[in-house]
Every structure is written in structure tokens, then in C-alpha cells.
Coordinates of C-alpha atoms and ligand atoms in Angstrom, one line a residue:
M15 CA 23.1 -11.0 -14.4
K16 CA 20.7 -8.4 -15.6
P17 CA 21.2 -4.6 -16.1
A18 CA 20.0 -2.4 -13.2
P19 CA 16.3 -1.7 -14.0
K20 CA 15.1 1.8 -15.1
T21 CA 11.4 1.0 -15.1
F22 CA 9.2 -1.0 -12.7
A23 CA 5.7 -2.4 -12.2
V24 CA 4.2 -3.7 -8.9
K25 CA 1.2 -6.1 -9.0
S26 CA -0.6 -6.8 -5.7
F27 CA -2.8 -9.9 -5.2
G28 CA -3.8 -9.9 -1.6
C29 CA -5.7 -8.1 1.1
Q30 CA -5.9 -4.4 1.7
M31 CA -2.6 -4.4 3.6
N32 CA -1.0 -6.2 0.7
A33 CA -2.3 -3.3 -1.5
Y34 CA -0.9 -0.8 0.9
D35 CA 2.5 -2.5 0.8
G36 CA 2.4 -2.5 -3.0
D37 CA 1.8 1.3 -3.0
R38 CA 4.7 1.8 -0.6
M39 CA 7.1 -0.4 -2.7
A40 CA 6.1 1.6 -5.8
E41 CA 6.8 4.9 -3.9
L42 CA 10.2 3.4 -2.8
M43 CA 11.2 2.5 -6.3
T44 CA 10.0 5.9 -7.6
A45 CA 12.2 7.6 -4.9
Q46 CA 15.1 5.6 -6.3
G47 CA 14.6 7.2 -9.7
L48 CA 12.8 4.4 -11.5
T49 CA 9.8 5.1 -13.6
A50 CA 6.5 3.2 -13.3
A51 CA 5.6 1.1 -16.4
D52 CA 3.3 -1.6 -17.7
P53 CA 4.1 -5.1 -16.4
A54 CA 4.7 -6.2 -20.0
S55 CA 7.4 -3.7 -20.7
A56 CA 8.9 -3.0 -17.2
D57 CA 12.6 -3.8 -16.5
L58 CA 11.5 -4.9 -13.0
V59 CA 8.3 -6.7 -12.1
V60 CA 7.4 -7.0 -8.4
L61 CA 4.7 -9.6 -7.7
N62 CA 3.2 -8.7 -4.3
T63 CA 1.8 -12.1 -3.4
C64 CA -0.9 -13.6 -1.1
H65 CA -0.6 -17.0 0.7
I66 CA -4.0 -17.1 2.3
R67 CA -5.6 -19.9 0.1
E68 CA -4.0 -22.4 -2.2
K69 CA -5.4 -20.7 -5.3
A70 CA -3.8 -17.4 -4.4
T71 CA -0.4 -19.1 -4.0
E72 CA -0.6 -21.1 -7.2
K73 CA -1.4 -17.9 -9.1
V74 CA 2.1 -16.6 -8.4
Y75 CA 3.7 -19.4 -10.3
S76 CA 1.3 -19.1 -13.3
D77 CA 1.9 -15.3 -13.3
I78 CA 5.7 -15.7 -13.3
G79 CA 5.3 -17.9 -16.4
R80 CA 3.0 -15.4 -18.1
I81 CA 5.2 -12.4 -17.5
R82 CA 8.2 -14.2 -18.9
K83 CA 6.2 -15.3 -22.0
D84 CA 4.8 -11.8 -22.7
A85 CA 8.2 -10.2 -22.2
G86 CA 9.9 -12.9 -24.3
K87 CA 7.7 -12.0 -27.2
L88 CA 9.2 -8.5 -27.1
G89 CA 12.7 -10.0 -26.7
R90 CA 12.9 -9.0 -23.1
A91 CA 13.7 -10.8 -19.9
P92 CA 12.6 -8.6 -16.9
M93 CA 14.0 -8.9 -13.4
I94 CA 11.3 -10.6 -11.3
A95 CA 10.9 -9.9 -7.6
I96 CA 8.5 -11.9 -5.4
A97 CA 7.3 -9.9 -2.4
G98 CA 4.4 -10.4 0.0
C99 CA 3.2 -13.4 2.0
V100 CA 4.3 -16.2 -0.4
A101 CA 7.8 -14.8 -0.4
Q102 CA 7.7 -15.0 3.4
A103 CA 6.3 -18.5 3.5
E104 CA 8.3 -20.1 0.7
G105 CA 11.5 -18.1 0.6
A106 CA 14.3 -19.8 -1.3
E107 CA 11.9 -22.4 -2.6
I108 CA 10.5 -19.9 -5.0
V109 CA 14.0 -19.3 -6.4
R110 CA 14.5 -23.0 -6.8
R111 CA 11.1 -23.6 -8.4
A112 CA 10.8 -20.5 -10.6
G113 CA 14.3 -19.0 -10.8
V114 CA 13.2 -15.5 -9.8
D115 CA 15.8 -12.7 -9.1
V116 CA 14.6 -11.3 -5.8
V117 CA 12.5 -12.6 -2.8
V118 CA 11.5 -10.1 -0.2
G119 CA 9.1 -10.7 2.8
P120 CA 6.4 -8.2 4.0
Q121 CA 8.5 -7.0 6.9
A122 CA 11.6 -6.4 4.8
Y123 CA 10.6 -4.6 1.7
H124 CA 12.3 -1.4 2.7
N125 CA 15.4 -3.3 1.5
L126 CA 14.0 -3.8 -2.0
P127 CA 16.4 -1.3 -3.7
D128 CA 19.4 -3.0 -2.1
L129 CA 18.1 -6.4 -3.2
V130 CA 17.5 -5.2 -6.7
A131 CA 21.1 -3.9 -6.9
K132 CA 22.4 -7.2 -5.6
A133 CA 20.4 -9.1 -8.2
A134 CA 21.8 -6.8 -10.9
R135 CA 25.3 -7.8 -9.8
G136 CA 24.3 -11.4 -10.1
E137 CA 24.2 -12.0 -6.3
S138 CA 21.6 -13.9 -4.4
A139 CA 18.9 -11.5 -3.2
L140 CA 16.6 -12.9 -0.5
D141 CA 15.4 -11.2 2.6
T142 CA 12.6 -12.6 4.8
D143 CA 13.8 -11.1 8.1
M144 CA 11.3 -9.7 10.5
P145 CA 13.4 -6.9 12.1
V146 CA 12.4 -5.4 15.4
E147 CA 12.8 -2.0 14.0
T148 CA 10.1 -1.8 11.4
K149 CA 10.3 -1.0 7.8
F150 CA 8.1 2.1 8.1
A151 CA 10.9 4.5 9.3
H152 CA 12.9 3.6 6.1
L153 CA 10.1 4.3 3.6
P154 CA 9.7 7.6 1.7
G155 CA 6.9 10.1 2.6
R156 CA 3.4 9.9 1.0
R157 CA 3.0 12.2 -2.0
R158 CA -0.1 11.6 -4.1
V159 CA -3.1 9.5 -3.1
G160 CA -6.8 9.2 -4.0
P161 CA -9.6 10.5 -1.8
S162 CA -9.7 7.2 0.1
A163 CA -6.4 5.9 1.4
F164 CA -5.1 3.0 3.5
L165 CA -2.9 3.5 6.5
T166 CA -1.3 0.5 8.2
V167 CA -1.3 1.0 12.0
Q168 CA -0.9 -2.6 13.2
E169 CA 0.6 -5.7 11.7
G170 CA 0.8 -9.4 12.6
C171 CA -1.3 -11.8 14.5
D172 CA -0.9 -13.7 17.8
K173 CA -4.3 -15.5 17.5
F174 CA -3.2 -18.6 15.6
C175 CA -6.5 -19.7 14.2
T176 CA -5.8 -23.3 13.2
Y177 CA -6.5 -22.7 9.5
C178 CA -4.5 -19.5 9.0
V179 CA -1.0 -18.7 7.7
V180 CA -1.0 -15.0 8.6
P181 CA 0.7 -15.4 12.0
Y182 CA 3.6 -17.1 10.1
T183 CA 3.7 -14.8 7.1
R184 CA 3.2 -11.5 9.0
G185 CA 4.8 -12.3 12.3
A186 CA 3.7 -11.3 15.8
E187 CA 1.3 -8.4 16.6
V188 CA 3.1 -5.1 16.4
S189 CA 1.6 -1.6 16.8
R190 CA 3.1 1.2 14.9
P191 CA 4.0 4.2 17.1
R192 CA 1.2 6.8 17.4
G193 CA 3.4 9.7 16.3
Q194 CA 4.5 8.0 13.2
I195 CA 0.8 7.1 12.3
V196 CA -0.4 10.7 12.9
D197 CA 2.4 12.1 10.7
E198 CA 1.5 9.7 7.9
A199 CA -2.2 10.5 8.3
K200 CA -1.5 14.2 8.0
A201 CA 0.8 13.6 4.9
L202 CA -2.0 11.5 3.3
V203 CA -4.5 14.3 3.9
D204 CA -2.1 16.8 2.4
A205 CA -1.7 14.5 -0.5
G206 CA -5.4 14.4 -1.2
A207 CA -7.0 11.8 1.1
R208 CA -10.4 12.7 2.7
E209 CA -11.0 9.2 4.1
L210 CA -8.5 7.0 5.9
T211 CA -8.9 3.3 6.5
L212 CA -6.7 2.2 9.3
L213 CA -5.3 -1.3 8.6
G214 CA -4.2 -4.2 10.7
Q215 CA -4.5 -8.0 10.7
N216 CA -6.0 -7.3 14.1
V217 CA -6.4 -3.5 13.8
N218 CA -8.4 -3.3 17.1
A219 CA -5.4 -4.8 18.9
W220 CA -3.5 -1.6 18.2
E221 CA -2.1 -0.2 21.5
D222 CA 0.1 2.5 22.9
G223 CA 0.7 1.4 26.4
A224 CA -2.8 1.4 28.0
R225 CA -4.3 3.3 25.1
G226 CA -6.3 1.4 22.5
L227 CA -7.4 2.1 19.0
H228 CA -10.2 4.5 20.0
H229 CA -7.6 6.8 21.5
L230 CA -5.8 6.8 18.1
I231 CA -9.1 7.4 16.3
A232 CA -9.9 10.3 18.6
E233 CA -6.5 11.9 17.7
L234 CA -7.0 11.4 14.0
D235 CA -10.5 12.9 14.3
K236 CA -8.8 16.2 15.0
I237 CA -7.0 16.4 11.6
E238 CA -8.4 19.2 9.6
G239 CA -9.4 18.1 6.1
L240 CA -9.9 14.5 7.1
A241 CA -13.6 13.7 6.8
R242 CA -13.9 10.0 7.4
I243 CA -12.2 7.3 9.4
R244 CA -12.6 3.5 9.0
Y245 CA -10.7 0.6 10.3
T246 CA -10.3 -3.1 9.3
T247 CA -9.9 -6.0 10.2
S248 CA -11.0 -6.5 13.8
H249 CA -11.0 -9.6 16.0
P250 CA -14.0 -10.0 18.3
N251 CA -11.8 -10.5 21.3
D252 CA -10.1 -7.1 20.9
M253 CA -13.3 -5.2 20.6
A254 CA -13.0 -2.8 23.6
Q255 CA -16.0 -0.9 24.9
G256 CA -14.0 2.3 24.2
L257 CA -14.0 1.4 20.5
I258 CA -17.6 0.5 20.5
D259 CA -18.4 3.9 22.2
A260 CA -16.4 5.7 19.6
H261 CA -19.0 4.6 17.0
R262 CA -21.4 6.7 19.0
D263 CA -19.1 9.6 19.9
V264 CA -16.7 10.2 17.1
G265 CA -18.3 12.1 14.2
K266 CA -15.7 11.1 11.6
L267 CA -15.8 7.4 12.4
M268 CA -18.0 5.7 9.8
P269 CA -20.9 3.4 10.8
F270 CA -19.3 0.2 9.5
L271 CA -17.7 -2.7 11.2
H272 CA -16.0 -5.7 9.6
L273 CA -15.9 -8.3 12.3
P274 CA -15.1 -11.8 11.0
V275 CA -16.8 -14.7 12.8
Q276 CA -15.9 -17.6 10.4
S277 CA -18.6 -20.0 11.7
G278 CA -21.8 -20.1 13.7
S279 CA -21.0 -23.4 15.4
D280 CA -19.3 -23.5 18.8
R281 CA -17.8 -26.9 18.0
I282 CA -16.1 -25.6 14.8
L283 CA -15.1 -22.2 16.5
K284 CA -13.3 -24.3 19.1
A285 CA -11.6 -26.4 16.5
M286 CA -10.6 -23.2 14.7
N287 CA -9.1 -21.8 17.9
R288 CA -11.2 -18.7 17.5
S289 CA -11.4 -18.2 21.3
H290 CA -14.9 -16.6 21.1
S291 CA -18.3 -18.4 21.0
R292 CA -21.3 -17.9 18.8
D293 CA -23.1 -16.3 21.7
S294 CA -20.3 -14.0 22.8
Y295 CA -20.0 -12.8 19.2
L296 CA -23.8 -12.1 19.0
R297 CA -23.8 -10.3 22.4
L298 CA -20.8 -8.2 21.3
L299 CA -22.7 -7.1 18.1
E300 CA -25.7 -6.2 20.3
R301 CA -23.5 -3.7 22.2
V302 CA -22.2 -2.3 18.9
V303 CA -25.7 -1.8 17.5
A304 CA -26.8 -0.2 20.8
A305 CA -24.0 2.3 20.4
R306 CA -24.6 3.0 16.7
P307 CA -28.0 1.7 15.6
D308 CA -27.5 2.3 11.9
I309 CA -24.1 0.5 11.8
A310 CA -23.5 -1.7 8.7
L311 CA -22.0 -5.1 9.8
S312 CA -19.7 -7.2 7.7
G313 CA -17.9 -10.5 8.3
D314 CA -15.8 -13.3 6.9
F315 CA -17.0 -17.0 6.7
I316 CA -15.2 -20.2 6.0
V317 CA -17.3 -23.2 4.8
G318 CA -16.0 -26.8 5.0
F319 CA -13.6 -26.5 7.9
P320 CA -12.4 -30.1 8.8
G321 CA -15.2 -31.9 10.7
E322 CA -18.0 -29.4 9.7
T323 CA -21.3 -31.3 9.6
D324 CA -24.6 -30.3 8.1
A325 CA -25.7 -29.3 11.6
D326 CA -22.7 -27.1 12.1
F327 CA -23.3 -25.4 8.8
A328 CA -27.0 -24.9 9.7
E329 CA -25.7 -23.0 12.7
T330 CA -23.7 -20.7 10.5
L331 CA -26.8 -20.0 8.4
S332 CA -28.8 -19.2 11.5
L333 CA -26.1 -16.9 12.8
I334 CA -26.3 -15.0 9.4
D335 CA -30.1 -14.8 9.8
A336 CA -29.7 -13.4 13.3
V337 CA -27.1 -10.7 12.3
G338 CA -28.4 -9.5 8.9
Y339 CA -25.0 -8.5 7.4
A340 CA -24.8 -5.5 5.1
Q341 CA -22.1 -7.4 3.2
A342 CA -19.6 -10.2 3.9
F343 CA -16.9 -12.4 2.4
S344 CA -17.1 -16.2 2.3
F345 CA -14.5 -18.8 1.4
K346 CA -14.1 -22.5 1.0
Y347 CA -11.7 -23.9 3.5
S348 CA -8.2 -24.3 2.0
P349 CA -5.7 -26.5 3.8
R350 CA -2.5 -24.5 4.2
P351 CA 0.9 -26.2 4.7
G352 CA 2.2 -26.0 8.3
T353 CA -1.2 -25.1 9.9
P354 CA -2.8 -27.4 12.4
A355 CA -6.1 -27.8 10.5
A356 CA -4.3 -29.1 7.4
G357 CA -3.6 -32.3 9.4
M358 CA -7.0 -32.7 10.9
A359 CA -9.2 -35.7 10.2
D360 CA -12.6 -35.4 8.4
Q361 CA -11.5 -33.0 5.7
V362 CA -14.8 -32.0 3.9
E363 CA -15.4 -33.2 0.3
P364 CA -15.1 -30.5 -2.4
H365 CA -18.7 -31.0 -3.6
V366 CA -20.0 -30.5 -0.1
M367 CA -18.0 -27.3 0.2
D368 CA -19.3 -26.1 -3.1
E369 CA -22.9 -26.6 -2.1
R370 CA -22.4 -25.0 1.3
L371 CA -20.7 -22.0 -0.2
Q372 CA -23.6 -21.5 -2.7
Q373 CA -26.1 -21.6 0.1
L374 CA -24.1 -19.3 2.3
Q375 CA -23.6 -16.8 -0.5
A376 CA -27.3 -16.9 -1.3
A377 CA -28.1 -16.0 2.3
L378 CA -25.5 -13.2 2.3
N379 CA -26.7 -11.8 -1.0
R380 CA -30.2 -11.8 0.2
D381 CA -29.2 -9.8 3.3
Q382 CA -27.0 -7.4 1.3
A383 CA -29.9 -6.7 -1.0
A384 CA -32.2 -6.1 1.9
F385 CA -29.7 -3.7 3.5
N386 CA -29.3 -1.8 0.3
A387 CA -33.1 -1.7 -0.3
N388 CA -33.4 -0.2 3.2
T389 CA -31.1 2.7 2.3
F390 CA -33.7 3.7 -0.3
G391 CA -35.3 7.0 0.8
R392 CA -32.5 8.0 3.1
S393 CA -30.1 10.9 2.6
C394 CA -26.4 10.7 3.4
Q395 CA -23.0 12.0 2.4
V396 CA -21.2 10.4 -0.4
L397 CA -17.5 10.7 -0.9
I398 CA -16.8 10.9 -4.7
E399 CA -14.0 8.5 -5.6
R400 CA -14.0 8.2 -9.4
K401 CA -15.8 8.8 -12.7
G402 CA -18.7 6.5 -13.6
K403 CA -19.3 4.9 -17.0
L404 CA -22.0 7.3 -18.2
P405 CA -21.4 10.9 -19.1
G406 CA -21.6 13.1 -16.0
Q407 CA -21.9 10.1 -13.7
M408 CA -19.6 9.8 -10.7
L409 CA -19.1 6.9 -8.2
G410 CA -18.7 7.3 -4.5
K411 CA -19.2 5.6 -1.2
S412 CA -22.0 6.0 1.3
P413 CA -21.1 6.0 5.1
W414 CA -22.1 2.3 5.1
L415 CA -19.5 1.5 2.4
Q416 CA -22.1 1.0 -0.4
S417 CA -21.2 2.1 -3.9
V418 CA -23.3 5.1 -5.0
H419 CA -23.9 6.2 -8.6
L420 CA -24.9 9.8 -9.1
L421 CA -25.0 12.6 -11.7
T422 CA -23.0 15.5 -10.4
D423 CA -20.4 18.0 -11.4
A424 CA -18.7 17.6 -8.0
P425 CA -15.1 16.6 -8.4
I426 CA -13.3 13.5 -7.2
G427 CA -12.7 14.0 -3.5
A428 CA -15.8 16.0 -2.9
L429 CA -18.4 15.1 -0.2
V430 CA -21.8 15.4 -1.5
E431 CA -25.2 15.3 0.3
V432 CA -27.3 12.8 -1.6
D433 CA -30.8 11.4 -1.5
I434 CA -30.8 7.7 -2.2
V435 CA -33.4 7.0 -4.9
R436 CA -32.5 3.3 -5.7
G437 CA -31.2 0.5 -3.6
D438 CA -30.0 -2.3 -5.9
P439 CA -28.4 -5.5 -4.6
N440 CA -24.9 -4.4 -5.4
S441 CA -25.1 -0.6 -5.4
L442 CA -27.2 2.5 -4.8
S443 CA -28.2 5.4 -7.0
G444 CA -28.5 8.9 -5.5
V445 CA -29.5 12.5 -6.4
E446 CA -27.4 15.4 -5.2
R447 CA -28.8 17.9 -2.8
I448 CA -26.3 20.6 -1.7
K449 CA -22.5 20.6 -2.0
I450 CA -20.8 20.6 1.4
A451 CA -17.2 20.9 0.5
A452 CA -15.1 20.6 -2.6
Ligands
SAH9 N1 -7.6 -11.4 10.8 C1 -7.3 -11.2 9.4 C2 -7.5 -12.4 8.5 C3 -6.9 -12.3 7.2 S1 -7.4 -13.6 6.2 C4 -8.1 -10.2 8.8 O1 -9.3 -10.4 9.0 O2 -7.6 -9.3 8.0 C5 -9.0 -13.0 5.7 C6 -10.0 -14.1 5.8 O3 -9.6 -15.2 5.0 C7 -10.2 -14.7 7.1 O4 -11.1 -14.0 7.9 C8 -10.8 -16.1 6.8 O5 -12.2 -16.0 6.6 C9 -10.2 -16.4 5.4 N2 -9.2 -17.5 5.5 C10 -8.1 -17.4 6.2 N3 -7.4 -18.6 6.1 C11 -8.2 -19.4 5.3 C12 -8.1 -20.8 4.8 N4 -7.0 -21.5 5.1 N5 -9.0 -21.2 4.0 C13 -10.1 -20.4 3.6 N6 -10.2 -19.2 4.1 C14 -9.3 -18.7 4.9
SF4_10 FE1 -5.6 -15.5 10.7 FE2 -7.1 -15.8 12.9 FE3 -5.1 -14.1 12.9 FE4 -7.2 -13.5 11.5 S1 -7.2 -13.7 13.7 S2 -5.1 -13.3 10.9 S3 -7.9 -15.4 10.8 S4 -5.0 -16.3 12.7
F3S11 FE1 -2.8 -12.7 1.9 FE2 -0.8 -12.0 3.5 FE3 -2.9 -10.5 3.3 S1 -1.6 -14.0 3.1 S2 -4.6 -11.9 3.0 S3 -1.5 -10.9 1.7 S4 -1.7 -10.9 5.1

């Protein structure tokens, strides 16, 4: 038994949706009267975990150890709650292995206060249910957010790529009701957001009957005070023409598309169960670029999927050359328990994966540097998100999601018209023209 906590800390380790969930859990505990504190001194530490690769999962266990040690030095023993995708995947196993107090899955965290109360009474506190009625209706309203905020509109995945745990940890594809989303969007704007990033494991699979994501975007476009709309992550097979057209027609929709492809080899795409080909992906991007010629493209890549040969990998490099990504994420394949790929023959040697990842990242870095260099000499709007390191310097984002440094007295949350005067590999520098809105 542990006394009921008065202070809490939430640490998030995963994707943007994991970060969103972390914020919502923090809001929930605040609404219960708890005060946010440092992880070292909090009575309750919530570890909001990620299961996507082995490294991410193992980190949970080392973190539990470190939190106990740090708190122990101060003579404390905080209540530890494991939330997120590892909680969903491992459930009671975490209690056995690490003796934590609470385990709560990503679809059940609205029950966190009840679980904490149970744990305080010394009862077992584990909830990994995936209820039909979603958690969202049970969460408190949004109060205070930065200029750029996340908003979950869709969760879960029905695609079952053979390497991936997400369909198991997040469950089936579910779209949040449109009215609920619009209400949350308005609340976020009232709370200070100028930009909303709509989130979903397959965000472009969002639907309301026959209406797809572009209908939702058109509705959000009408919200006064909202300046920018983004969405992530999309699956190539859910990329409807209406959504592509929205990149041409909807002023607030930013010219950026994150569209993971994973590999450029049809043989590997098939083994991954991606259900699109190299060619269908490239043709899709052609339509996107036709609708919005300046669009910045982003993707995800996996190197070393079982059976990947040098020739397969060369196809991935050539796809990268063909697309010219503005930025991208790349990962070494990590076998995940319970996924079909983990049992496949021809697992690729670690040193081969290392070499391929290096080559891939060199290609992606080259293209990112070229994209940024191309922004030199353009003018664009920058949304100011935070203070920079130098006096008077602020940091914001371009429409193409690049970080921009500039000297300005515009406050956080302002949209500033900027001339880009430097395009470095990882960021841009700009000079302010006129203030559009404060
Ligand atoms: N459709 C989801 C995917 C989430 S996982 C989304 O895009 O948000 C994000 C990325 O992690 C995937 O696109 C993939 O590139 C990578 N990934 C997923 N499972 C992996 C594994 N077992 N090993 C290595 N990388 C993986
Ligand atoms: Fe995972 Fe594939 Fe679903 Fe993305 S589409 S979450 S990679 S199974
Ligand atoms: Fe990780 Fe779960 Fe997101 S596994 S990537 S936190 S959906």
C-alpha cells in the first residue's frame, strides 16, 4: 500500500499520439486535484511507453529502475504507473517483472484516477480493455496549450504490416465523431493553438459515413483564429483524391505530407503486407505534387526487413532519389514478439543493417539539405513557437515544417511574414517583413 498521491509526473516516450495521450493523462490528474511535479519528487510517476521497437520497450524497464533509485536517494518510493503501448502489449507481465503499481493501456487511460485509487488501497490495478465507447468522452476539456497542438481524430490500424505491433497495441481503426473533434479543435484554439495537427495511426482513414478526412479538414478550416492544419500519419492506400485536392483548395492546410513507404522493393513491400507497390506509391505522389507543386514530402523507412538483399536495398535508394524527400525517418528492422515477420527466415545481420541505415540516412540528409537550400530566397509565413538561444531570437516553423530562426519581437503564437536568408541542412534563418497577426 502507498498513500494516495498528491503530485504526479507523466513521461512520454513514443509517437505524437503517445505525446497527446500523455498530455491528456496530465490534464486528467490535474482535474483530480493533483499537482504536476518533477519525476524525481512526484508521488506518482506515469511512464507513457512505446512498443514499436525493442529498444523503446527495454527503455521502460531501465527507466523504472532509475526512477526507483533516484527517489530512493531521497527516501521516497513513488507509485509507478505504466501506460501506453507496452502496457497494452505486456499487461500483467510488467507487474511480475517490475512490480509496478498500475498498468493502463492506451484505450483505457480515462480510468487512471480509479486505478490509482485502487493501487493506494493495495488492490491490483490493471486495465487494458479496449471499450467500444472511447475514452475521449470521459476526459476533461482542453485548457492551456502552445501555438501548435495535437488533436487525435482516428486511432488504431487494420493494415497489419507484418513487422508492426500497432494493430495489437492500439486496436482496430476507429474514427472519433466529427462533432467531438470540432469541439476539441475550438477548445484548443480558445486555449491558444494557432496550428492543429490531426493525429491518427492511419489519419487519412478517418471517416464519418461516406465523408473522409478532407470533409473534416474543410470544416476545421472555418474555425476563426485557427491558422494552420496538418495531419499525420497517412497510409498510401487511404489517400483519397478529395484529400489530395484539399492540398490545392484549402488555404489553411499546410503543404506537407508524411506518407510512409518503408521500402522501394516490391518483393519486400509484399512480404511486409504493405498492399501498395513502389510504382503505385510513386504515381500517387505525382498526383499530390500536381495538386500542390511546392509540397514537402516526408516518409518512414525500414532497413533490414527479413530477406532484404542488396538489390532490394538499392531499390529503396533509387526510390529516395526519385522522390526527393524534404525529411524522413528511418529505422533498423526490429523483430517484435507476436508479429509474422519475427518468425521469417533470412533475418538480416546487424552489421548489414548498420551499413544500410548509414547509406540511407546519407541519402535522406542530402535531400533534406537540398530541400532546405531551395527555400533560400523565398518568403513565407512562420508560426512562432518558442524562444531561441540568442537574445531576441525566436524559433518557429515554416509551412513546410522546417525550423526557422529569426530575430523578432513578435510573441509566441504570432504568424510572421519572413524572407528566408539561409537554408542550412537542419534549419532555416529568416528576416521578418511585416507582422500579420499577433
Ligand atoms: N502507421 C503508423 C506507423 C507507426 S510506427 C504511423 O505511421 O504513425 C512508425 C514507423 O515505425 C513505421 O512507419 C515504420 O517505419 C517503423 N516501424 C514500425 N514497426 C517497426 C519495426 N518492427 N522495426 C523497425 N521499424 C518499425
Ligand atoms: Fe503499423 Fe502498418 Fe498499421 Fe502503420 S499501417 S500502424 S506500419 S501496421
Ligand atoms: Fe509507439 Fe504505440 Fe505510438 S507503439 S509509435 S506509442 S502507437
